[in-house]
Short mmCIF file of N, CA and C in Angstrom, two decimals:
data_model
loop_
_atom_site.label_atom_id
_atom_site.label_comp_id
_atom_site.label_asym_id
_atom_site.label_seq_id
_atom_site.Cartn_x
_atom_site.Cartn_y
_atom_site.Cartn_z
N MET A 1 297.64 141.77 91.11
CA MET A 1 296.97 140.52 91.50
C MET A 1 297.44 139.24 90.91
N ILE A 2 297.24 139.21 89.70
CA ILE A 2 297.91 137.89 88.78
C ILE A 2 299.46 137.77 89.56
N GLY A 3 300.42 138.68 89.38
CA GLY A 3 301.70 138.38 89.88
C GLY A 3 301.48 137.78 91.55
N GLN A 4 300.61 138.26 92.29
CA GLN A 4 300.76 137.63 93.53
C GLN A 4 300.24 135.99 93.44
N VAL A 5 299.13 135.75 92.69
CA VAL A 5 298.94 134.58 92.39
C VAL A 5 300.24 133.60 91.92
N ARG A 6 300.85 134.33 90.79
CA ARG A 6 301.74 133.85 90.35
C ARG A 6 302.92 133.07 91.59
N GLY A 7 303.11 133.94 92.21
CA GLY A 7 304.25 133.98 93.66
C GLY A 7 303.52 132.86 94.44
N VAL A 8 302.27 132.87 94.55
CA VAL A 8 301.99 132.00 95.42
C VAL A 8 301.99 130.62 94.63
N VAL A 9 301.52 130.72 93.61
CA VAL A 9 301.76 129.12 93.17
C VAL A 9 303.25 128.37 92.65
N ARG A 10 303.97 129.53 92.49
CA ARG A 10 305.46 129.37 92.86
C ARG A 10 306.17 128.76 94.15
N ALA A 11 305.74 129.51 95.23
CA ALA A 11 306.01 129.12 96.43
C ALA A 11 305.61 127.96 96.83
N VAL A 12 304.52 127.50 96.52
CA VAL A 12 303.76 126.14 96.84
C VAL A 12 304.23 125.12 96.22
N THR A 13 304.72 125.47 94.92
CA THR A 13 305.10 124.21 94.04
C THR A 13 306.72 124.24 93.84
N ARG A 14 307.36 125.03 94.72
CA ARG A 14 308.92 124.88 94.67
C ARG A 14 309.26 123.81 95.06
N GLY A 15 310.15 122.94 93.99
CA GLY A 15 310.83 121.88 94.28
C GLY A 15 310.02 120.61 93.31
N VAL A 16 308.56 121.16 92.66
CA VAL A 16 307.85 120.22 91.95
C VAL A 16 308.13 120.45 90.69
N ASP A 17 308.42 119.07 90.14
CA ASP A 17 308.32 119.39 88.40
C ASP A 17 306.67 119.30 87.89
N LEU A 18 306.50 120.22 87.54
CA LEU A 18 304.86 120.71 87.31
C LEU A 18 304.71 119.77 85.88
N ALA A 19 306.02 119.75 84.94
CA ALA A 19 305.55 119.08 83.75
C ALA A 19 305.68 117.55 84.01
N ALA A 20 306.42 116.99 85.08
CA ALA A 20 306.24 115.38 85.23
C ALA A 20 305.23 115.05 85.74
N ALA A 21 304.51 116.28 86.91
CA ALA A 21 303.41 115.74 87.57
C ALA A 21 302.38 115.88 86.63
N ALA A 22 302.15 116.63 85.54
CA ALA A 22 300.93 116.71 84.93
C ALA A 22 301.15 115.29 83.82
N ARG A 23 302.32 115.38 83.35
CA ARG A 23 302.12 113.99 82.32
C ARG A 23 301.96 112.48 83.17
N ALA A 24 302.72 112.72 84.42
CA ALA A 24 302.19 111.38 85.13
C ALA A 24 300.77 111.60 85.28
N GLY A 25 299.83 112.42 85.63
CA GLY A 25 298.69 112.69 85.99
C GLY A 25 297.75 111.97 84.83
N VAL A 26 297.99 112.54 83.49
CA VAL A 26 297.54 112.18 82.08
C VAL A 26 297.62 110.95 82.09
N VAL A 27 298.66 109.94 82.07
CA VAL A 27 298.94 108.74 82.05
C VAL A 27 298.07 108.00 82.85
N SER A 28 298.25 108.27 84.30
CA SER A 28 297.18 107.50 85.37
C SER A 28 295.84 107.73 85.09
N VAL A 29 295.38 108.84 84.65
CA VAL A 29 294.16 108.97 84.37
C VAL A 29 293.44 108.43 82.97
N VAL A 30 294.32 108.19 81.98
CA VAL A 30 294.15 107.15 81.13
C VAL A 30 294.17 105.55 81.26
N ALA A 31 294.83 105.23 82.43
CA ALA A 31 294.61 103.96 83.11
C ALA A 31 293.21 104.10 84.06
N TYR A 32 293.26 104.94 84.74
CA TYR A 32 291.76 104.97 85.41
C TYR A 32 290.44 104.86 84.67
N THR A 33 290.54 105.61 83.72
CA THR A 33 289.51 105.56 82.62
C THR A 33 289.20 104.26 81.85
N ALA A 34 290.51 103.34 81.66
CA ALA A 34 290.21 102.09 80.96
C ALA A 34 289.85 101.01 82.11
N VAL A 35 290.23 101.24 83.25
CA VAL A 35 289.74 100.26 84.56
C VAL A 35 288.10 100.75 84.69
N MET A 36 287.77 101.76 84.30
CA MET A 36 286.30 102.47 85.00
C MET A 36 285.48 101.82 83.68
N GLU A 37 286.02 101.74 82.46
CA GLU A 37 285.45 101.07 81.04
C GLU A 37 285.23 99.65 81.10
N VAL A 38 286.22 99.15 81.75
CA VAL A 38 286.04 97.68 81.85
C VAL A 38 285.05 97.31 82.64
N ASP A 39 285.30 97.93 84.07
CA ASP A 39 283.84 97.58 84.88
C ASP A 39 282.66 98.28 84.38
N ARG A 40 282.55 99.24 83.51
CA ARG A 40 280.91 99.26 82.88
C ARG A 40 280.24 98.21 82.08
N ARG A 41 281.63 97.85 81.34
CA ARG A 41 281.18 96.84 80.02
C ARG A 41 281.12 95.54 80.90
N LEU A 42 281.77 95.15 82.14
CA LEU A 42 281.38 93.93 82.79
C LEU A 42 280.17 93.65 83.53
N THR A 43 279.72 95.04 84.09
CA THR A 43 278.76 94.83 84.82
C THR A 43 277.43 95.67 84.36
N GLY A 44 277.72 96.45 83.71
CA GLY A 44 276.43 96.86 82.78
C GLY A 44 276.09 98.31 83.61
N SER A 45 276.88 98.61 84.41
CA SER A 45 276.78 99.95 85.32
C SER A 45 276.78 101.13 84.42
N ARG A 46 276.02 102.18 85.05
CA ARG A 46 275.79 103.09 84.52
C ARG A 46 276.33 104.49 85.07
N ILE A 47 277.96 104.10 85.69
CA ILE A 47 278.23 105.02 86.45
C ILE A 47 279.36 105.32 85.48
N ASP A 48 279.40 106.48 85.21
CA ASP A 48 280.49 106.93 83.99
C ASP A 48 281.12 108.44 84.23
N ASP A 49 282.34 108.70 84.99
CA ASP A 49 282.90 109.79 84.85
C ASP A 49 282.86 110.30 83.47
N LEU A 50 283.25 109.99 82.47
CA LEU A 50 283.08 110.95 81.46
C LEU A 50 281.80 111.92 80.90
N ILE A 51 280.79 111.21 81.28
CA ILE A 51 279.11 111.48 81.19
C ILE A 51 279.33 112.45 82.43
N LEU A 52 279.67 112.28 83.62
CA LEU A 52 279.24 112.97 84.85
C LEU A 52 280.11 114.17 84.70
N LEU A 53 281.51 114.31 83.86
CA LEU A 53 282.12 115.71 83.77
C LEU A 53 281.50 116.20 82.69
N GLY A 54 281.14 115.43 81.50
CA GLY A 54 280.77 116.50 80.37
C GLY A 54 279.72 116.80 80.02
N ARG A 55 278.37 116.13 80.59
CA ARG A 55 277.10 116.32 79.96
C ARG A 55 276.79 117.71 81.13
N PRO A 56 277.02 118.26 82.10
CA PRO A 56 277.09 119.57 82.19
C PRO A 56 277.32 120.80 81.36
N ALA A 57 278.50 120.57 80.34
CA ALA A 57 278.87 121.38 79.46
C ALA A 57 278.01 121.04 77.97
N VAL A 58 277.64 120.17 78.17
CA VAL A 58 276.72 120.00 77.05
C VAL A 58 275.46 119.10 77.22
N PRO A 59 274.43 120.13 78.08
CA PRO A 59 273.47 119.49 78.59
C PRO A 59 272.21 118.88 77.64
N ASN A 60 272.17 119.47 76.50
CA ASN A 60 271.33 119.03 75.53
C ASN A 60 271.58 118.19 74.75
N ARG A 61 273.11 117.74 74.65
CA ARG A 61 273.70 116.55 73.97
C ARG A 61 274.28 115.73 74.53
N PRO A 62 273.57 114.93 75.06
CA PRO A 62 274.01 113.74 75.74
C PRO A 62 274.98 113.06 74.65
N ASP A 63 274.95 113.04 73.26
CA ASP A 63 275.55 111.95 72.77
C ASP A 63 277.04 112.76 72.52
N LEU A 64 277.20 113.78 73.16
CA LEU A 64 278.74 114.46 72.84
C LEU A 64 279.41 114.63 74.43
N ALA A 65 278.55 114.24 75.31
CA ALA A 65 278.85 114.23 76.70
C ALA A 65 280.50 113.26 77.24
N ARG A 66 280.36 112.51 76.63
CA ARG A 66 281.55 111.41 76.54
C ARG A 66 282.75 112.00 76.17
N ARG A 67 282.83 112.29 74.88
CA ARG A 67 283.82 113.35 74.21
C ARG A 67 284.31 114.24 75.29
N VAL A 68 283.28 115.28 75.42
CA VAL A 68 283.70 116.55 75.88
C VAL A 68 284.11 115.95 77.44
N GLY A 69 283.51 115.05 78.13
CA GLY A 69 284.13 114.57 79.55
C GLY A 69 285.42 113.72 79.37
N ALA A 70 285.94 113.29 77.97
CA ALA A 70 287.10 113.05 78.29
C ALA A 70 288.31 114.20 78.38
N GLY A 71 287.93 115.01 77.49
CA GLY A 71 288.72 116.39 77.57
C GLY A 71 288.85 116.85 79.25
N ILE A 72 287.74 117.09 79.69
CA ILE A 72 287.85 117.14 80.91
C ILE A 72 288.40 116.68 81.83
N HIS A 73 288.17 115.01 81.60
CA HIS A 73 288.98 114.19 82.34
C HIS A 73 290.37 114.23 82.52
N LEU A 74 290.74 114.52 81.35
CA LEU A 74 292.33 114.53 80.63
C LEU A 74 293.00 115.63 81.67
N VAL A 75 292.31 116.81 81.77
CA VAL A 75 292.90 117.93 82.26
C VAL A 75 292.69 117.84 84.03
N ASN A 76 291.61 117.30 84.48
CA ASN A 76 291.46 116.70 85.82
C ASN A 76 292.91 115.69 86.26
N GLY A 77 293.35 114.85 85.35
CA GLY A 77 294.21 114.08 85.61
C GLY A 77 295.59 114.70 85.69
N ALA A 78 295.63 115.64 85.12
CA ALA A 78 297.16 116.57 85.15
C ALA A 78 296.67 117.37 86.41
N VAL A 79 295.77 117.94 86.37
CA VAL A 79 295.66 118.96 87.90
C VAL A 79 295.88 117.87 89.23
N ILE A 80 295.48 116.83 89.03
CA ILE A 80 295.31 115.74 90.23
C ILE A 80 296.69 115.34 90.23
N GLY A 81 297.55 115.15 89.42
CA GLY A 81 298.96 114.57 89.35
C GLY A 81 299.72 115.91 90.00
N VAL A 82 299.58 117.32 89.57
CA VAL A 82 300.48 118.10 90.30
C VAL A 82 300.16 118.58 91.83
N ALA A 83 298.51 118.02 92.02
CA ALA A 83 298.51 118.21 93.58
C ALA A 83 298.98 117.06 94.28
N TYR A 84 298.98 116.00 93.70
CA TYR A 84 299.76 114.65 94.29
C TYR A 84 300.89 115.16 94.35
N ALA A 85 301.93 115.62 93.40
CA ALA A 85 303.44 116.19 93.72
C ALA A 85 303.82 117.10 94.50
N THR A 86 302.84 117.90 94.46
CA THR A 86 302.86 119.15 95.47
C THR A 86 302.58 118.98 96.89
N LEU A 87 301.77 117.96 96.89
CA LEU A 87 301.07 118.00 98.42
C LEU A 87 301.39 116.40 99.16
N ALA A 88 301.69 115.51 98.42
CA ALA A 88 301.73 114.29 98.88
C ALA A 88 303.21 113.39 98.50
N HIS A 89 303.41 113.44 97.44
CA HIS A 89 304.75 112.75 96.97
C HIS A 89 305.98 112.82 98.03
N ASP A 90 306.00 113.83 98.68
CA ASP A 90 307.43 113.68 99.68
C ASP A 90 306.94 113.97 100.85
N ARG A 91 305.77 113.61 101.21
CA ARG A 91 305.35 114.04 102.56
C ARG A 91 304.53 112.79 103.12
N LEU A 92 304.28 111.43 102.29
CA LEU A 92 303.67 110.33 102.67
C LEU A 92 304.71 109.42 102.69
N PRO A 93 304.55 108.49 103.78
CA PRO A 93 305.77 107.01 103.90
C PRO A 93 305.27 106.67 102.95
N GLY A 94 306.61 105.46 102.65
CA GLY A 94 306.10 104.32 101.82
C GLY A 94 306.54 104.59 100.36
N PRO A 95 306.48 103.31 99.85
CA PRO A 95 306.99 103.35 98.40
C PRO A 95 305.93 104.09 97.47
N PRO A 96 306.86 104.70 96.50
CA PRO A 96 305.95 105.76 95.71
C PRO A 96 304.38 105.19 95.30
N TRP A 97 304.22 104.14 94.78
CA TRP A 97 303.04 103.58 94.44
C TRP A 97 301.99 103.57 95.76
N LEU A 98 302.43 103.33 96.93
CA LEU A 98 301.44 103.26 98.33
C LEU A 98 301.22 104.69 98.82
N ARG A 99 301.85 105.85 98.24
CA ARG A 99 301.95 106.93 98.58
C ARG A 99 300.35 107.45 97.69
N GLY A 100 300.69 106.84 96.55
CA GLY A 100 299.82 107.70 95.61
C GLY A 100 298.42 106.93 95.50
N VAL A 101 298.59 105.68 95.76
CA VAL A 101 297.17 104.98 96.33
C VAL A 101 296.54 105.70 97.62
N MET A 102 297.56 106.01 98.99
CA MET A 102 297.30 106.72 100.12
C MET A 102 296.54 108.02 99.61
N ALA A 103 297.29 108.57 98.76
CA ALA A 103 296.62 110.14 98.49
C ALA A 103 295.41 109.94 97.46
N LEU A 104 295.33 109.06 96.76
CA LEU A 104 293.80 109.05 95.91
C LEU A 104 292.55 108.50 96.76
N MET A 105 293.02 107.65 97.90
CA MET A 105 291.67 107.23 98.76
C MET A 105 291.42 108.77 99.18
N VAL A 106 292.50 109.45 99.62
CA VAL A 106 292.03 110.73 100.41
C VAL A 106 291.05 111.63 99.64
N GLU A 107 291.98 111.85 98.07
CA GLU A 107 290.99 112.45 97.64
C GLU A 107 289.57 111.86 97.18
N ASN A 108 289.58 110.73 97.19
CA ASN A 108 287.82 109.83 96.85
C ASN A 108 287.20 110.46 98.01
N LEU A 109 287.71 110.13 99.17
CA LEU A 109 286.83 110.08 100.27
C LEU A 109 286.28 111.69 100.39
N ALA A 110 287.36 112.47 100.19
CA ALA A 110 287.16 114.17 100.46
C ALA A 110 286.03 114.72 99.65
N LEU A 111 286.33 114.29 98.02
CA LEU A 111 285.37 114.67 97.24
C LEU A 111 283.91 113.68 97.35
N TYR A 112 283.86 112.46 97.50
CA TYR A 112 282.86 111.88 97.39
C TYR A 112 281.70 112.49 97.88
N PRO A 113 281.51 113.33 99.42
CA PRO A 113 280.32 113.89 99.41
C PRO A 113 279.49 114.75 98.39
N THR A 114 280.54 115.38 97.71
CA THR A 114 279.95 116.22 96.53
C THR A 114 279.03 115.51 95.42
N MET A 115 279.16 114.46 95.51
CA MET A 115 278.11 113.50 94.51
C MET A 115 276.50 113.52 95.24
N ARG A 116 276.16 113.70 96.49
CA ARG A 116 274.99 113.73 96.85
C ARG A 116 274.34 114.77 96.33
N PRO A 117 274.76 116.18 96.15
CA PRO A 117 273.78 117.04 95.46
C PRO A 117 273.29 116.86 93.78
N LEU A 118 274.12 115.89 93.52
CA LEU A 118 274.16 115.67 91.85
C LEU A 118 272.68 115.04 91.84
N ARG A 119 272.23 114.31 92.47
CA ARG A 119 271.20 113.50 92.57
C ARG A 119 270.05 114.35 91.90
N THR A 120 269.75 115.86 92.25
CA THR A 120 269.18 116.57 91.64
C THR A 120 269.61 117.62 90.74
N LEU A 121 270.66 117.90 90.71
CA LEU A 121 271.19 119.06 89.93
C LEU A 121 271.77 118.44 88.69
N HIS A 122 272.25 117.07 88.64
CA HIS A 122 273.07 117.05 87.17
C HIS A 122 271.91 116.58 86.21
N PRO A 123 272.09 116.93 84.84
CA PRO A 123 271.26 116.35 83.87
C PRO A 123 271.17 114.88 83.59
N ALA A 124 272.19 114.37 83.65
CA ALA A 124 272.27 112.95 83.04
C ALA A 124 271.71 111.88 84.11
N ILE A 125 271.70 112.48 85.52
CA ILE A 125 271.28 111.79 86.64
C ILE A 125 269.77 111.95 86.74
N ARG A 126 269.59 112.97 86.47
CA ARG A 126 267.84 113.21 86.34
C ARG A 126 267.16 112.87 85.32
N ASP A 127 267.87 112.65 84.08
CA ASP A 127 267.28 112.26 83.02
C ASP A 127 267.46 110.59 82.68
N GLY A 128 268.53 110.05 83.54
CA GLY A 128 268.51 108.36 83.89
C GLY A 128 269.93 107.93 82.87
N GLN A 129 270.42 109.09 82.22
CA GLN A 129 271.52 108.61 81.48
C GLN A 129 272.85 107.94 82.35
N LEU A 130 272.72 108.57 83.53
CA LEU A 130 273.70 108.10 84.44
C LEU A 130 272.95 107.77 85.80
N ASP A 131 273.63 106.68 86.43
CA ASP A 131 272.86 105.90 88.03
C ASP A 131 273.12 107.30 88.63
N ASP A 132 272.33 107.24 90.36
CA ASP A 132 272.83 107.77 90.93
C ASP A 132 274.09 107.62 91.97
N TYR A 133 275.39 108.59 92.03
CA TYR A 133 276.51 108.32 92.32
C TYR A 133 276.50 108.16 93.61
N TRP A 134 275.44 108.43 94.42
CA TRP A 134 275.75 109.02 95.74
C TRP A 134 274.98 107.40 96.80
N SER A 135 275.62 106.31 96.62
CA SER A 135 275.37 104.92 96.98
C SER A 135 276.65 104.17 97.18
N TRP A 136 276.35 103.33 98.21
CA TRP A 136 277.44 102.06 98.27
C TRP A 136 277.89 101.63 96.82
N PRO A 137 277.04 101.05 96.30
CA PRO A 137 277.73 100.49 95.18
C PRO A 137 278.33 101.31 94.17
N ALA A 138 278.03 102.52 94.13
CA ALA A 138 278.76 103.45 93.19
C ALA A 138 280.00 104.07 93.77
N PHE A 139 279.77 104.21 95.25
CA PHE A 139 281.39 104.30 96.03
C PHE A 139 282.19 103.05 95.77
N VAL A 140 281.62 102.01 95.92
CA VAL A 140 282.81 100.71 95.69
C VAL A 140 282.90 100.73 94.36
N GLU A 141 282.63 101.33 93.27
CA GLU A 141 282.93 101.04 92.17
C GLU A 141 283.86 102.02 91.80
N SER A 142 284.08 103.30 92.55
CA SER A 142 284.85 104.07 92.34
C SER A 142 286.19 104.03 92.82
N LEU A 143 286.23 102.60 93.47
CA LEU A 143 287.56 102.40 94.11
C LEU A 143 288.78 101.80 93.44
N PRO A 144 288.52 100.75 92.67
CA PRO A 144 289.37 100.40 91.65
C PRO A 144 290.23 101.45 90.57
N PRO A 145 289.20 102.00 89.91
CA PRO A 145 289.98 103.02 89.10
C PRO A 145 290.69 104.23 89.86
N HIS A 146 290.51 104.65 91.12
CA HIS A 146 291.14 105.41 92.02
C HIS A 146 292.60 104.74 92.35
N ILE A 147 292.58 103.41 92.94
CA ILE A 147 293.63 102.52 93.34
C ILE A 147 294.80 102.35 92.17
N VAL A 148 294.21 102.21 90.77
CA VAL A 148 295.03 102.22 89.81
C VAL A 148 295.75 103.51 89.62
N TYR A 149 294.82 104.51 89.46
CA TYR A 149 295.67 105.84 89.33
C TYR A 149 296.64 106.23 90.21
N GLY A 150 296.09 105.78 91.71
CA GLY A 150 297.18 106.34 92.54
C GLY A 150 298.40 104.91 92.48
N ALA A 151 298.08 104.02 92.01
CA ALA A 151 299.64 102.91 92.15
C ALA A 151 300.23 103.51 90.97
N LEU A 152 299.78 104.10 89.92
CA LEU A 152 300.70 104.63 88.69
C LEU A 152 301.39 105.94 89.07
N ILE A 153 300.44 106.83 89.70
CA ILE A 153 300.94 108.41 89.71
C ILE A 153 302.29 108.38 90.60
N GLY A 154 302.47 108.03 91.67
CA GLY A 154 303.85 107.98 92.40
C GLY A 154 305.07 107.66 91.57
N PRO A 155 305.14 106.40 90.85
CA PRO A 155 306.21 105.73 90.33
C PRO A 155 306.27 106.62 88.75
N LEU A 156 305.18 106.87 88.24
CA LEU A 156 305.45 107.82 87.11
C LEU A 156 306.18 108.94 87.51
N TYR A 157 305.35 109.53 88.39
CA TYR A 157 306.31 111.11 88.67
C TYR A 157 307.36 110.94 88.98
N GLU A 158 307.90 110.18 89.64
CA GLU A 158 309.40 109.72 89.87
C GLU A 158 310.16 109.46 88.64
N ARG A 159 309.53 108.74 87.81
CA ARG A 159 310.17 108.30 86.53
C ARG A 159 310.41 109.75 85.59
N PHE A 160 309.25 110.12 85.56
CA PHE A 160 309.33 111.38 84.73
C PHE A 160 310.29 112.68 85.52
N ARG A 161 310.01 112.61 86.53
CA ARG A 161 310.85 113.80 87.05
C ARG A 161 312.51 113.62 86.86
N THR A 162 312.89 112.29 86.95
CA THR A 162 314.15 112.15 86.74
C THR A 162 314.79 111.99 85.66
N ALA A 163 313.57 112.05 84.81
CA ALA A 163 313.95 111.58 83.33
C ALA A 163 314.15 113.16 82.71
N THR A 164 313.69 114.42 83.26
CA THR A 164 313.84 115.72 83.05
C THR A 164 315.20 116.16 82.50
N PRO A 165 315.66 116.23 81.18
CA PRO A 165 316.79 116.91 81.05
C PRO A 165 317.35 118.06 82.16
N GLY A 166 318.75 117.87 82.25
CA GLY A 166 319.19 118.77 83.66
C GLY A 166 318.74 118.71 84.95
N ARG A 167 318.04 117.45 85.30
CA ARG A 167 317.65 117.21 86.52
C ARG A 167 318.12 115.97 87.15
N ARG A 168 318.83 115.87 87.92
CA ARG A 168 319.49 114.71 88.92
C ARG A 168 318.30 113.78 89.18
N PRO A 169 318.89 112.48 89.16
CA PRO A 169 317.78 111.97 89.58
C PRO A 169 317.67 111.81 90.77
N VAL A 170 316.48 111.51 91.35
CA VAL A 170 316.39 111.67 93.35
C VAL A 170 317.22 111.01 93.83
N GLY A 171 317.59 111.37 94.65
CA GLY A 171 318.57 110.36 95.41
C GLY A 171 320.14 110.91 95.48
N ASP A 172 320.42 111.53 94.35
CA ASP A 172 321.80 111.61 94.06
C ASP A 172 322.48 112.73 94.66
N SER A 173 323.76 112.98 94.88
CA SER A 173 324.04 114.20 95.51
C SER A 173 325.27 114.82 94.41
#
């Protein structure tokens, strides 16, 4: 079974530089987090993806939620970087930054409906540590960090994969 899963992963990610994609994803998610943090401080918003991700892991320790969430967010950034490189980088038109933005807008729109059940299920929303994510203001607030992540992931993936030792730059024959 594990061998079959590995075979499928290899087949799906053939031609993808997984290390470059993960690195690009981590760098991009750090920028995403910085944009989110600036927005939170400027607007006083209680929309915080670090708490959103971390609080379920430590439901009785809201003081640890951001730190735990930061680790989860970094892993998510790497995974989304690999997903971008695998599914979108060579399939979407336009320059790398635009391909990244398009991919992240699709990701945001596809996943946003999962925010609705959090109204009653998420401990930080239930106790008021976070605002409800299922609202137009929260959705609009999610756009700038996703745009920044997207604008970075495409060019960074190209740069990191062409900088990998033993790999020729894209377009070289």
